[in-house]
């Protein structure tokens, strides 16, 4: 089997960079106070708050949804082709701190966005295989 040309961390970094560039190009910013909002907003625009402090110009909301979906689909294909299910599960378990919490449900939801065929048993198997490294 051919070795992946990129690691999962390289792909994640590339995805984050592309997502950040998209946010910047659409004039989207994060504000956690009125002061932050007022200092970043552009006059004449209305904003939609998506939660977690993210402010999207209302006239760019559909562009944001479309481009976010495109980025997710692009990188989900890369993960599926270059990383594989077991490694993706293990990395997601780590990112979600599931090895410490024991909560596998959130990991399952995230993994199923890339690997719809993934089951709870698949996640449980990888968790059981690796949990001793974290305890």
PDB file of C-alpha atoms in Angstrom:
ATOM      1  CA  UNK A   1       0.000   0.000   0.000  1.00  0.00           C
ATOM      2  CA  UNK A   2       1.279   3.441  -0.931  1.00  0.00           C
ATOM      3  CA  UNK A   3       2.202   5.688   2.009  1.00  0.00           C
ATOM      4  CA  UNK A   4       0.076   8.846   2.330  1.00  0.00           C
ATOM      5  CA  UNK A   5       1.761  11.934   0.936  1.00  0.00           C
ATOM      6  CA  UNK A   6       0.376  14.049   3.778  1.00  0.00           C
ATOM      7  CA  UNK A   7      -0.242  13.389   7.420  1.00  0.00           C
ATOM      8  CA  UNK A   8      -3.603  13.991   9.011  1.00  0.00           C
ATOM      9  CA  UNK A   9      -2.114  17.004  10.796  1.00  0.00           C
ATOM     10  CA  UNK A  10      -0.869  18.506   7.531  1.00  0.00           C
ATOM     11  CA  UNK A  11      -4.292  18.055   5.962  1.00  0.00           C
ATOM     12  CA  UNK A  12      -6.011  19.607   9.011  1.00  0.00           C
ATOM     13  CA  UNK A  13      -3.637  22.600   8.876  1.00  0.00           C
ATOM     14  CA  UNK A  14      -4.312  23.049   5.159  1.00  0.00           C
ATOM     15  CA  UNK A  15      -8.062  22.838   5.805  1.00  0.00           C
ATOM     16  CA  UNK A  16      -7.871  25.378   8.651  1.00  0.00           C
ATOM     17  CA  UNK A  17      -5.826  27.764   6.493  1.00  0.00           C
ATOM     18  CA  UNK A  18      -8.292  27.492   3.612  1.00  0.00           C
ATOM     19  CA  UNK A  19     -11.206  28.045   5.984  1.00  0.00           C
ATOM     20  CA  UNK A  20      -9.500  31.084   7.553  1.00  0.00           C
ATOM     21  CA  UNK A  21      -8.824  32.557   4.109  1.00  0.00           C
ATOM     22  CA  UNK A  22     -12.483  32.058   3.200  1.00  0.00           C
ATOM     23  CA  UNK A  23     -13.660  33.819   6.373  1.00  0.00           C
ATOM     24  CA  UNK A  24     -11.354  36.753   5.705  1.00  0.00           C
ATOM     25  CA  UNK A  25     -12.430  37.041   2.059  1.00  0.00           C
ATOM     26  CA  UNK A  26     -16.102  37.177   3.100  1.00  0.00           C
ATOM     27  CA  UNK A  27     -15.545  39.786   5.814  1.00  0.00           C
ATOM     28  CA  UNK A  28     -16.421  37.367   8.613  1.00  0.00           C
ATOM     29  CA  UNK A  29     -14.955  38.048  12.032  1.00  0.00           C
ATOM     30  CA  UNK A  30     -15.225  36.975  15.654  1.00  0.00           C
ATOM     31  CA  UNK A  31     -16.408  39.317  18.388  1.00  0.00           C
ATOM     32  CA  UNK A  32     -17.063  38.418  22.004  1.00  0.00           C
ATOM     33  CA  UNK A  33     -18.070  41.857  23.237  1.00  0.00           C
ATOM     34  CA  UNK A  34     -19.890  44.921  21.959  1.00  0.00           C
ATOM     35  CA  UNK A  35     -16.563  46.731  21.752  1.00  0.00           C
ATOM     36  CA  UNK A  36     -15.020  44.012  19.579  1.00  0.00           C
ATOM     37  CA  UNK A  37     -18.080  43.973  17.342  1.00  0.00           C
ATOM     38  CA  UNK A  38     -18.188  47.758  16.957  1.00  0.00           C
ATOM     39  CA  UNK A  39     -14.472  47.971  16.198  1.00  0.00           C
ATOM     40  CA  UNK A  40     -14.615  45.314  13.447  1.00  0.00           C
ATOM     41  CA  UNK A  41     -17.948  45.815  11.733  1.00  0.00           C
ATOM     42  CA  UNK A  42     -18.172  47.578   8.404  1.00  0.00           C
ATOM     43  CA  UNK A  43     -20.593  50.466   8.222  1.00  0.00           C
ATOM     44  CA  UNK A  44     -23.713  49.841   6.181  1.00  0.00           C
ATOM     45  CA  UNK A  45     -23.695  46.059   6.667  1.00  0.00           C
ATOM     46  CA  UNK A  46     -26.057  44.004   8.778  1.00  0.00           C
ATOM     47  CA  UNK A  47     -24.551  40.990  10.516  1.00  0.00           C
ATOM     48  CA  UNK A  48     -25.790  37.562  11.430  1.00  0.00           C
ATOM     49  CA  UNK A  49     -24.318  35.903  14.520  1.00  0.00           C
ATOM     50  CA  UNK A  50     -23.782  32.183  13.972  1.00  0.00           C
ATOM     51  CA  UNK A  51     -22.803  31.612  17.597  1.00  0.00           C
ATOM     52  CA  UNK A  52     -19.411  31.274  19.254  1.00  0.00           C
ATOM     53  CA  UNK A  53     -18.748  34.931  18.427  1.00  0.00           C
ATOM     54  CA  UNK A  54     -18.733  34.552  14.639  1.00  0.00           C
ATOM     55  CA  UNK A  55     -20.258  37.503  12.783  1.00  0.00           C
ATOM     56  CA  UNK A  56     -21.214  37.071   9.124  1.00  0.00           C
ATOM     57  CA  UNK A  57     -22.327  39.954   6.899  1.00  0.00           C
ATOM     58  CA  UNK A  58     -25.934  39.016   6.070  1.00  0.00           C
ATOM     59  CA  UNK A  59     -25.380  39.519   2.352  1.00  0.00           C
ATOM     60  CA  UNK A  60     -22.542  36.949   2.516  1.00  0.00           C
ATOM     61  CA  UNK A  61     -24.373  34.293   4.547  1.00  0.00           C
ATOM     62  CA  UNK A  62     -25.259  32.058   1.577  1.00  0.00           C
ATOM     63  CA  UNK A  63     -21.706  32.362   0.224  1.00  0.00           C
ATOM     64  CA  UNK A  64     -20.405  31.328   3.641  1.00  0.00           C
ATOM     65  CA  UNK A  65     -22.678  28.270   3.767  1.00  0.00           C
ATOM     66  CA  UNK A  66     -21.766  27.216   0.221  1.00  0.00           C
ATOM     67  CA  UNK A  67     -18.013  27.709   0.601  1.00  0.00           C
ATOM     68  CA  UNK A  68     -17.925  26.033   4.019  1.00  0.00           C
ATOM     69  CA  UNK A  69     -19.724  23.010   2.593  1.00  0.00           C
ATOM     70  CA  UNK A  70     -17.324  22.888  -0.371  1.00  0.00           C
ATOM     71  CA  UNK A  71     -14.277  23.014   1.905  1.00  0.00           C
ATOM     72  CA  UNK A  72     -15.684  20.292   4.166  1.00  0.00           C
ATOM     73  CA  UNK A  73     -16.485  18.029   1.224  1.00  0.00           C
ATOM     74  CA  UNK A  74     -13.046  18.562  -0.313  1.00  0.00           C
ATOM     75  CA  UNK A  75     -11.199  17.687   2.874  1.00  0.00           C
ATOM     76  CA  UNK A  76     -13.508  14.817   3.813  1.00  0.00           C
ATOM     77  CA  UNK A  77     -12.517  13.221   0.492  1.00  0.00           C
ATOM     78  CA  UNK A  78      -8.838  13.813   1.260  1.00  0.00           C
ATOM     79  CA  UNK A  79      -9.144  12.211   4.695  1.00  0.00           C
ATOM     80  CA  UNK A  80     -10.989   9.229   3.243  1.00  0.00           C
ATOM     81  CA  UNK A  81      -8.447   8.737   0.436  1.00  0.00           C
ATOM     82  CA  UNK A  82      -5.204   9.524   2.274  1.00  0.00           C
ATOM     83  CA  UNK A  83      -5.761   8.682   5.925  1.00  0.00           C
ATOM     84  CA  UNK A  84      -8.283   5.880   6.278  1.00  0.00           C
ATOM     85  CA  UNK A  85     -10.969   5.145   8.818  1.00  0.00           C
ATOM     86  CA  UNK A  86      -8.927   3.749  11.725  1.00  0.00           C
ATOM     87  CA  UNK A  87      -6.371   6.565  11.783  1.00  0.00           C
ATOM     88  CA  UNK A  88      -9.104   9.165  11.389  1.00  0.00           C
ATOM     89  CA  UNK A  89     -11.034   7.689  14.315  1.00  0.00           C
ATOM     90  CA  UNK A  90      -7.920   7.596  16.518  1.00  0.00           C
ATOM     91  CA  UNK A  91      -7.063  11.211  15.736  1.00  0.00           C
ATOM     92  CA  UNK A  92     -10.640  12.371  16.291  1.00  0.00           C
ATOM     93  CA  UNK A  93     -10.814  10.530  19.613  1.00  0.00           C
ATOM     94  CA  UNK A  94      -7.661  12.380  20.624  1.00  0.00           C
ATOM     95  CA  UNK A  95      -8.938  15.781  19.417  1.00  0.00           C
ATOM     96  CA  UNK A  96     -12.218  15.308  21.305  1.00  0.00           C
ATOM     97  CA  UNK A  97     -10.322  14.157  24.426  1.00  0.00           C
ATOM     98  CA  UNK A  98     -12.462  11.038  24.373  1.00  0.00           C
ATOM     99  CA  UNK A  99      -9.614   8.940  25.726  1.00  0.00           C
ATOM    100  CA  UNK A 100     -10.012  10.916  28.964  1.00  0.00           C
ATOM    101  CA  UNK A 101     -13.781  11.424  29.027  1.00  0.00           C
ATOM    102  CA  UNK A 102     -14.845   8.051  27.636  1.00  0.00           C
ATOM    103  CA  UNK A 103     -17.532   9.833  25.569  1.00  0.00           C
ATOM    104  CA  UNK A 104     -17.514   8.332  22.069  1.00  0.00           C
ATOM    105  CA  UNK A 105     -20.742   9.833  20.680  1.00  0.00           C
ATOM    106  CA  UNK A 106     -19.256  13.152  19.527  1.00  0.00           C
ATOM    107  CA  UNK A 107     -16.362  11.333  17.885  1.00  0.00           C
ATOM    108  CA  UNK A 108     -18.810   9.075  16.049  1.00  0.00           C
ATOM    109  CA  UNK A 109     -20.747  12.077  14.700  1.00  0.00           C
ATOM    110  CA  UNK A 110     -17.576  13.789  13.481  1.00  0.00           C
ATOM    111  CA  UNK A 111     -16.176  10.637  11.881  1.00  0.00           C
ATOM    112  CA  UNK A 112     -19.476   9.846  10.148  1.00  0.00           C
ATOM    113  CA  UNK A 113     -19.289  13.190   8.306  1.00  0.00           C
ATOM    114  CA  UNK A 114     -16.237  11.791   6.504  1.00  0.00           C
ATOM    115  CA  UNK A 115     -16.921   8.070   6.750  1.00  0.00           C
ATOM    116  CA  UNK A 116     -20.737   7.609   6.778  1.00  0.00           C
ATOM    117  CA  UNK A 117     -20.294   3.861   7.109  1.00  0.00           C
ATOM    118  CA  UNK A 118     -18.540   4.213  10.487  1.00  0.00           C
ATOM    119  CA  UNK A 119     -20.351   2.584  13.399  1.00  0.00           C
ATOM    120  CA  UNK A 120     -20.183   3.007  17.147  1.00  0.00           C
ATOM    121  CA  UNK A 121     -18.448  -0.397  17.261  1.00  0.00           C
ATOM    122  CA  UNK A 122     -15.699   0.920  14.935  1.00  0.00           C
ATOM    123  CA  UNK A 123     -15.044   3.839  17.283  1.00  0.00           C
ATOM    124  CA  UNK A 124     -15.204   1.585  20.352  1.00  0.00           C
ATOM    125  CA  UNK A 125     -12.639  -0.790  18.797  1.00  0.00           C
ATOM    126  CA  UNK A 126     -10.099   2.005  18.183  1.00  0.00           C
ATOM    127  CA  UNK A 127     -10.799   3.503  21.609  1.00  0.00           C
ATOM    128  CA  UNK A 128     -10.164   0.138  23.313  1.00  0.00           C
ATOM    129  CA  UNK A 129      -6.996  -0.377  21.279  1.00  0.00           C
ATOM    130  CA  UNK A 130      -5.484   3.000  22.248  1.00  0.00           C
ATOM    131  CA  UNK A 131      -6.959   4.046  25.606  1.00  0.00           C
ATOM    132  CA  UNK A 132      -4.106   2.489  27.631  1.00  0.00           C
ATOM    133  CA  UNK A 133      -1.725   5.073  26.091  1.00  0.00           C
ATOM    134  CA  UNK A 134      -3.714   7.840  27.790  1.00  0.00           C
ATOM    135  CA  UNK A 135      -4.390   6.384  31.239  1.00  0.00           C
TER     136      UNK A 135
END
